[in-house]
Amino acid sequence: QKEVEQDPGPLSVPEGAIVSLNCTYSNSAFQYFMWYRQYSRKGPELLMYTYSSGNKEDGRFTAQVDKSSKYISLFIRDSQPSDSATYLCAMNRFQKLVFGTGTRLLVSP
Amino acid sequence: DADVTQTPRNRITKTGKRIMLECSQTKGHDRMYWYRQDPGLGLRLIYYSFDVKDINKGEISDGYSVSRQAQAKFSLSLESAIPNQTALYFCATSVLAGGQETQYFGPGTRLLVL
């Protein structure tokens, strides 16, 4: 069993939709949770970072962590075609990051 | 200019050849990493270095070696390339602040081993 599970998608939505991206994890030692966005032919870039359970909002993006369920989510409101990318969750353990496989998101105009 | 650069961006090589992928950074970070990315497997850590004299194996180091020539440079070598090393390779740097580590990735090197 992988430490971090993420549905690879693709997830196709129309412009303006609310998008929900999710990861589950098995190791309760994970302390920090991140979401990276990766455009085609580019390296991943940090989008959101959270530490505690609960929600963290940044513009159209909301990161949610539920440590009791070992479940994290990224919500995108009013999705735009420019949000089309692969979204990777990541969690730290012993000063190294463990990444999910990434979910490919396609937002159509 | 990009903070983390990788050369070459694309490379085709043959089985058995030795190749080197190079990474340079201008962010002044001590920590550097090499990952490979494969469809369905995500990013997997090959090697990492927390400073110039520190080299550590990641989860998939077999068949690879690294050299940390300076704080700003971290190169990855495939001593004898094989087809299952065909992948997208990323270099990353990181800084640890307030318990949070943020990694910054280069643009990647696409490697094809025939």
PDB file of N, CA and C in Angstrom, chain B residues 4-68:
ATOM      1  N   VAL B   4      16.250  27.669 -10.595  1.00  0.00           N
ATOM      2  CA  VAL B   4      16.764  26.312 -10.676  1.00  0.00           C
ATOM      3  C   VAL B   4      16.787  25.914 -12.155  1.00  0.00           C
ATOM      4  N   THR B   5      17.952  25.640 -12.664  1.00  0.00           N
ATOM      5  CA  THR B   5      18.087  25.287 -14.070  1.00  0.00           C
ATOM      6  C   THR B   5      18.616  23.866 -14.213  1.00  0.00           C
ATOM      7  N   GLN B   6      18.179  23.221 -15.258  1.00  0.00           N
ATOM      8  CA  GLN B   6      18.610  21.848 -15.528  1.00  0.00           C
ATOM      9  C   GLN B   6      19.080  21.765 -16.984  1.00  0.00           C
ATOM     10  N   THR B   7      20.182  21.038 -17.173  1.00  0.00           N
ATOM     11  CA  THR B   7      20.669  20.774 -18.531  1.00  0.00           C
ATOM     12  C   THR B   7      21.067  19.321 -18.664  1.00  0.00           C
ATOM     13  N   PRO B   8      20.794  18.705 -19.818  1.00  0.00           N
ATOM     14  CA  PRO B   8      19.986  19.229 -20.918  1.00  0.00           C
ATOM     15  C   PRO B   8      18.498  19.177 -20.579  1.00  0.00           C
ATOM     16  N   ARG B   9      17.649  19.748 -21.404  1.00  0.00           N
ATOM     17  CA  ARG B   9      16.215  19.665 -21.191  1.00  0.00           C
ATOM     18  C   ARG B   9      15.655  18.379 -21.789  1.00  0.00           C
ATOM     19  N   ASN B  10      16.273  17.904 -22.806  1.00  0.00           N
ATOM     20  CA  ASN B  10      15.874  16.659 -23.461  1.00  0.00           C
ATOM     21  C   ASN B  10      17.130  15.889 -23.850  1.00  0.00           C
ATOM     22  N   ARG B  11      17.047  14.547 -23.707  1.00  0.00           N
ATOM     23  CA  ARG B  11      18.220  13.746 -24.059  1.00  0.00           C
ATOM     24  C   ARG B  11      17.760  12.377 -24.517  1.00  0.00           C
ATOM     25  N   ILE B  12      18.314  11.939 -25.627  1.00  0.00           N
ATOM     26  CA  ILE B  12      18.099  10.573 -26.102  1.00  0.00           C
ATOM     27  C   ILE B  12      19.447   9.878 -26.062  1.00  0.00           C
ATOM     28  N   THR B  13      19.488   8.703 -25.467  1.00  0.00           N
ATOM     29  CA  THR B  13      20.734   7.974 -25.382  1.00  0.00           C
ATOM     30  C   THR B  13      20.472   6.490 -25.623  1.00  0.00           C
ATOM     31  N   LYS B  14      21.535   5.730 -25.713  1.00  0.00           N
ATOM     32  CA  LYS B  14      21.398   4.295 -25.973  1.00  0.00           C
ATOM     33  C   LYS B  14      21.741   3.500 -24.724  1.00  0.00           C
ATOM     34  N   THR B  15      21.207   2.323 -24.641  1.00  0.00           N
ATOM     35  CA  THR B  15      21.491   1.421 -23.530  1.00  0.00           C
ATOM     36  C   THR B  15      22.995   1.241 -23.366  1.00  0.00           C
ATOM     37  N   GLY B  16      23.454   1.353 -22.118  1.00  0.00           N
ATOM     38  CA  GLY B  16      24.861   1.157 -21.815  1.00  0.00           C
ATOM     39  C   GLY B  16      25.684   2.431 -21.782  1.00  0.00           C
ATOM     40  N   LYS B  17      25.146   3.514 -22.280  1.00  0.00           N
ATOM     41  CA  LYS B  17      25.889   4.775 -22.282  1.00  0.00           C
ATOM     42  C   LYS B  17      25.860   5.430 -20.913  1.00  0.00           C
ATOM     43  N   ARG B  18      26.911   6.180 -20.624  1.00  0.00           N
ATOM     44  CA  ARG B  18      26.966   6.973 -19.402  1.00  0.00           C
ATOM     45  C   ARG B  18      26.494   8.390 -19.724  1.00  0.00           C
ATOM     46  N   ILE B  19      25.603   8.885 -18.910  1.00  0.00           N
ATOM     47  CA  ILE B  19      25.145  10.253 -19.124  1.00  0.00           C
ATOM     48  C   ILE B  19      25.090  10.997 -17.798  1.00  0.00           C
ATOM     49  N   MET B  20      25.157  12.309 -17.901  1.00  0.00           N
ATOM     50  CA  MET B  20      25.091  13.151 -16.712  1.00  0.00           C
ATOM     51  C   MET B  20      24.043  14.236 -16.922  1.00  0.00           C
ATOM     52  N   LEU B  21      23.219  14.407 -15.905  1.00  0.00           N
ATOM     53  CA  LEU B  21      22.249  15.486 -15.884  1.00  0.00           C
ATOM     54  C   LEU B  21      22.715  16.508 -14.859  1.00  0.00           C
ATOM     55  N   GLU B  22      22.654  17.779 -15.242  1.00  0.00           N
ATOM     56  CA  GLU B  22      23.192  18.800 -14.355  1.00  0.00           C
ATOM     57  C   GLU B  22      22.113  19.731 -13.832  1.00  0.00           C
ATOM     58  N   CYS B  23      22.340  20.209 -12.630  1.00  0.00           N
ATOM     59  CA  CYS B  23      21.403  21.115 -11.982  1.00  0.00           C
ATOM     60  C   CYS B  23      22.186  22.241 -11.329  1.00  0.00           C
ATOM     61  N   SER B  24      21.724  23.457 -11.563  1.00  0.00           N
ATOM     62  CA  SER B  24      22.318  24.629 -10.922  1.00  0.00           C
ATOM     63  C   SER B  24      21.228  25.483 -10.310  1.00  0.00           C
ATOM     64  N   GLN B  25      21.544  26.140  -9.190  1.00  0.00           N
ATOM     65  CA  GLN B  25      20.546  26.988  -8.544  1.00  0.00           C
ATOM     66  C   GLN B  25      21.178  28.283  -8.063  1.00  0.00           C
ATOM     67  N   THR B  26      20.368  29.322  -8.110  1.00  0.00           N
ATOM     68  CA  THR B  26      20.812  30.637  -7.644  1.00  0.00           C
ATOM     69  C   THR B  26      20.032  31.071  -6.407  1.00  0.00           C
ATOM     70  N   LYS B  27      19.343  30.125  -5.781  1.00  0.00           N
ATOM     71  CA  LYS B  27      18.502  30.467  -4.630  1.00  0.00           C
ATOM     72  C   LYS B  27      19.308  30.489  -3.325  1.00  0.00           C
ATOM     73  N   GLY B  28      20.524  29.980  -3.356  1.00  0.00           N
ATOM     74  CA  GLY B  28      21.329  29.969  -2.147  1.00  0.00           C
ATOM     75  C   GLY B  28      20.897  28.917  -1.137  1.00  0.00           C
ATOM     76  N   HIS B  29      20.138  27.930  -1.570  1.00  0.00           N
ATOM     77  CA  HIS B  29      19.678  26.876  -0.663  1.00  0.00           C
ATOM     78  C   HIS B  29      20.743  25.811  -0.479  1.00  0.00           C
ATOM     79  N   ASP B  30      20.802  25.270   0.728  1.00  0.00           N
ATOM     80  CA  ASP B  30      21.760  24.199   1.000  1.00  0.00           C
ATOM     81  C   ASP B  30      21.249  22.843   0.519  1.00  0.00           C
ATOM     82  N   ARG B  31      19.932  22.644   0.558  1.00  0.00           N
ATOM     83  CA  ARG B  31      19.365  21.333   0.274  1.00  0.00           C
ATOM     84  C   ARG B  31      19.030  21.189  -1.205  1.00  0.00           C
ATOM     85  N   MET B  32      19.444  20.082  -1.778  1.00  0.00           N
ATOM     86  CA  MET B  32      19.134  19.799  -3.174  1.00  0.00           C
ATOM     87  C   MET B  32      18.713  18.351  -3.314  1.00  0.00           C
ATOM     88  N   TYR B  33      17.892  18.094  -4.347  1.00  0.00           N
ATOM     89  CA  TYR B  33      17.258  16.789  -4.527  1.00  0.00           C
ATOM     90  C   TYR B  33      17.224  16.422  -6.004  1.00  0.00           C
ATOM     91  N   TRP B  34      17.222  15.123  -6.266  1.00  0.00           N
ATOM     92  CA  TRP B  34      16.927  14.600  -7.598  1.00  0.00           C
ATOM     93  C   TRP B  34      15.748  13.645  -7.492  1.00  0.00           C
ATOM     94  N   TYR B  35      14.758  13.875  -8.365  1.00  0.00           N
ATOM     95  CA  TYR B  35      13.574  13.022  -8.450  1.00  0.00           C
ATOM     96  C   TYR B  35      13.430  12.511  -9.874  1.00  0.00           C
ATOM     97  N   ARG B  36      12.730  11.405 -10.014  1.00  0.00           N
ATOM     98  CA  ARG B  36      12.233  11.016 -11.320  1.00  0.00           C
ATOM     99  C   ARG B  36      10.715  10.923 -11.251  1.00  0.00           C
ATOM    100  N   GLN B  37      10.079  11.230 -12.379  1.00  0.00           N
ATOM    101  CA  GLN B  37       8.629  11.194 -12.437  1.00  0.00           C
ATOM    102  C   GLN B  37       8.203  10.263 -13.560  1.00  0.00           C
ATOM    103  N   ASP B  38       7.358   9.312 -13.217  1.00  0.00           N
ATOM    104  CA  ASP B  38       6.838   8.349 -14.183  1.00  0.00           C
ATOM    105  C   ASP B  38       5.315   8.345 -14.099  1.00  0.00           C
ATOM    106  N   PRO B  39       4.643   8.161 -15.210  1.00  0.00           N
ATOM    107  CA  PRO B  39       3.171   8.105 -15.189  1.00  0.00           C
ATOM    108  C   PRO B  39       2.685   7.021 -14.223  1.00  0.00           C
ATOM    109  N   GLY B  40       1.750   7.391 -13.365  1.00  0.00           N
ATOM    110  CA  GLY B  40       1.167   6.442 -12.430  1.00  0.00           C
ATOM    111  C   GLY B  40       1.994   6.195 -11.179  1.00  0.00           C
ATOM    112  N   LEU B  41       3.233   6.687 -11.179  1.00  0.00           N
ATOM    113  CA  LEU B  41       4.100   6.467 -10.017  1.00  0.00           C
ATOM    114  C   LEU B  41       4.451   7.765  -9.308  1.00  0.00           C
ATOM    115  N   GLY B  42       4.202   8.877  -9.941  1.00  0.00           N
ATOM    116  CA  GLY B  42       4.474  10.160  -9.308  1.00  0.00           C
ATOM    117  C   GLY B  42       5.953  10.470  -9.202  1.00  0.00           C
ATOM    118  N   LEU B  43       6.296  11.344  -8.288  1.00  0.00           N
ATOM    119  CA  LEU B  43       7.681  11.748  -8.058  1.00  0.00           C
ATOM    120  C   LEU B  43       8.320  10.814  -7.045  1.00  0.00           C
ATOM    121  N   ARG B  44       9.463  10.283  -7.410  1.00  0.00           N
ATOM    122  CA  ARG B  44      10.200   9.410  -6.501  1.00  0.00           C
ATOM    123  C   ARG B  44      11.608   9.946  -6.301  1.00  0.00           C
ATOM    124  N   LEU B  45      12.042   9.922  -5.058  1.00  0.00           N
ATOM    125  CA  LEU B  45      13.314  10.527  -4.693  1.00  0.00           C
ATOM    126  C   LEU B  45      14.469   9.587  -5.019  1.00  0.00           C
ATOM    127  N   ILE B  46      15.470  10.117  -5.734  1.00  0.00           N
ATOM    128  CA  ILE B  46      16.632   9.314  -6.117  1.00  0.00           C
ATOM    129  C   ILE B  46      17.785   9.540  -5.138  1.00  0.00           C
ATOM    130  N   TYR B  47      18.192  10.789  -4.975  1.00  0.00           N
ATOM    131  CA  TYR B  47      19.253  11.179  -4.057  1.00  0.00           C
ATOM    132  C   TYR B  47      18.931  12.570  -3.515  1.00  0.00           C
ATOM    133  N   TYR B  48      19.521  12.865  -2.353  1.00  0.00           N
ATOM    134  CA  TYR B  48      19.398  14.208  -1.826  1.00  0.00           C
ATOM    135  C   TYR B  48      20.651  14.591  -1.058  1.00  0.00           C
ATOM    136  N   SER B  49      20.827  15.897  -0.925  1.00  0.00           N
ATOM    137  CA  SER B  49      22.029  16.430  -0.286  1.00  0.00           C
ATOM    138  C   SER B  49      21.645  17.636   0.549  1.00  0.00           C
ATOM    139  N   PHE B  50      22.026  17.621   1.821  1.00  0.00           N
ATOM    140  CA  PHE B  50      21.675  18.736   2.694  1.00  0.00           C
ATOM    141  C   PHE B  50      22.784  19.792   2.764  1.00  0.00           C
ATOM    142  N   ASP B  51      23.976  19.448   2.326  1.00  0.00           N
ATOM    143  CA  ASP B  51      25.018  20.445   2.123  1.00  0.00           C
ATOM    144  C   ASP B  51      26.109  19.822   1.258  1.00  0.00           C
ATOM    145  N   VAL B  52      27.163  20.552   0.995  1.00  0.00           N
ATOM    146  CA  VAL B  52      28.160  20.127   0.013  1.00  0.00           C
ATOM    147  C   VAL B  52      28.793  18.785   0.370  1.00  0.00           C
ATOM    148  N   LYS B  53      28.949  18.496   1.644  1.00  0.00           N
ATOM    149  CA  LYS B  53      29.625  17.254   2.043  1.00  0.00           C
ATOM    150  C   LYS B  53      28.657  16.151   2.429  1.00  0.00           C
ATOM    151  N   ASP B  54      27.403  16.345   2.117  1.00  0.00           N
ATOM    152  CA  ASP B  54      26.380  15.396   2.531  1.00  0.00           C
ATOM    153  C   ASP B  54      25.658  14.825   1.307  1.00  0.00           C
ATOM    154  N   ILE B  55      25.664  13.495   1.170  1.00  0.00           N
ATOM    155  CA  ILE B  55      24.966  12.812   0.084  1.00  0.00           C
ATOM    156  C   ILE B  55      24.169  11.668   0.696  1.00  0.00           C
ATOM    157  N   ASN B  56      22.905  11.558   0.310  1.00  0.00           N
ATOM    158  CA  ASN B  56      22.049  10.510   0.862  1.00  0.00           C
ATOM    159  C   ASN B  56      21.241   9.837  -0.239  1.00  0.00           C
ATOM    160  N   LYS B  57      21.068   8.525  -0.082  1.00  0.00           N
ATOM    161  CA  LYS B  57      20.254   7.794  -1.045  1.00  0.00           C
ATOM    162  C   LYS B  57      18.773   8.010  -0.760  1.00  0.00           C
ATOM    163  N   GLY B  58      18.012   8.078  -1.852  1.00  0.00           N
ATOM    164  CA  GLY B  58      16.572   8.124  -1.731  1.00  0.00           C
ATOM    165  C   GLY B  58      15.994   6.729  -1.891  1.00  0.00           C
ATOM    166  N   GLU B  59      14.729   6.669  -2.284  1.00  0.00           N
ATOM    167  CA  GLU B  59      14.077   5.366  -2.353  1.00  0.00           C
ATOM    168  C   GLU B  59      14.459   4.553  -3.577  1.00  0.00           C
ATOM    169  N   ILE B  60      15.005   5.190  -4.626  1.00  0.00           N
ATOM    170  CA  ILE B  60      15.305   4.451  -5.862  1.00  0.00           C
ATOM    171  C   ILE B  60      16.688   4.825  -6.392  1.00  0.00           C
ATOM    172  N   SER B  61      17.729   4.667  -5.605  1.00  0.00           N
ATOM    173  CA  SER B  61      19.067   5.123  -5.985  1.00  0.00           C
ATOM    174  C   SER B  61      19.843   4.127  -6.858  1.00  0.00           C
ATOM    175  N   ASP B  62      19.415   2.895  -6.927  1.00  0.00           N
ATOM    176  CA  ASP B  62      20.161   1.894  -7.699  1.00  0.00           C
ATOM    177  C   ASP B  62      20.262   2.310  -9.167  1.00  0.00           C
ATOM    178  N   GLY B  63      21.500   2.262  -9.688  1.00  0.00           N
ATOM    179  CA  GLY B  63      21.732   2.625 -11.084  1.00  0.00           C
ATOM    180  C   GLY B  63      22.055   4.090 -11.289  1.00  0.00           C
ATOM    181  N   TYR B  64      22.051   4.856 -10.198  1.00  0.00           N
ATOM    182  CA  TYR B  64      22.331   6.296 -10.260  1.00  0.00           C
ATOM    183  C   TYR B  64      23.463   6.652  -9.291  1.00  0.00           C
ATOM    184  N   SER B  65      24.141   7.745  -9.581  1.00  0.00           N
ATOM    185  CA  SER B  65      25.080   8.326  -8.640  1.00  0.00           C
ATOM    186  C   SER B  65      24.968   9.844  -8.753  1.00  0.00           C
ATOM    187  N   VAL B  66      25.458  10.540  -7.734  1.00  0.00           N
ATOM    188  CA  VAL B  66      25.373  12.001  -7.743  1.00  0.00           C
ATOM    189  C   VAL B  66      26.692  12.601  -7.307  1.00  0.00           C
ATOM    190  N   SER B  67      26.824  13.884  -7.613  1.00  0.00           N
ATOM    191  CA  SER B  67      27.976  14.651  -7.167  1.00  0.00           C
ATOM    192  C   SER B  67      27.510  16.054  -6.810  1.00  0.00           C
ATOM    193  N   ARG B  68      27.912  16.490  -5.613  1.00  0.00           N
ATOM    194  CA  ARG B  68      27.569  17.860  -5.196  1.00  0.00           C
ATOM    195  C   ARG B  68      28.870  18.671  -5.287  1.00  0.00           C
TER     196      ARG B  68
END
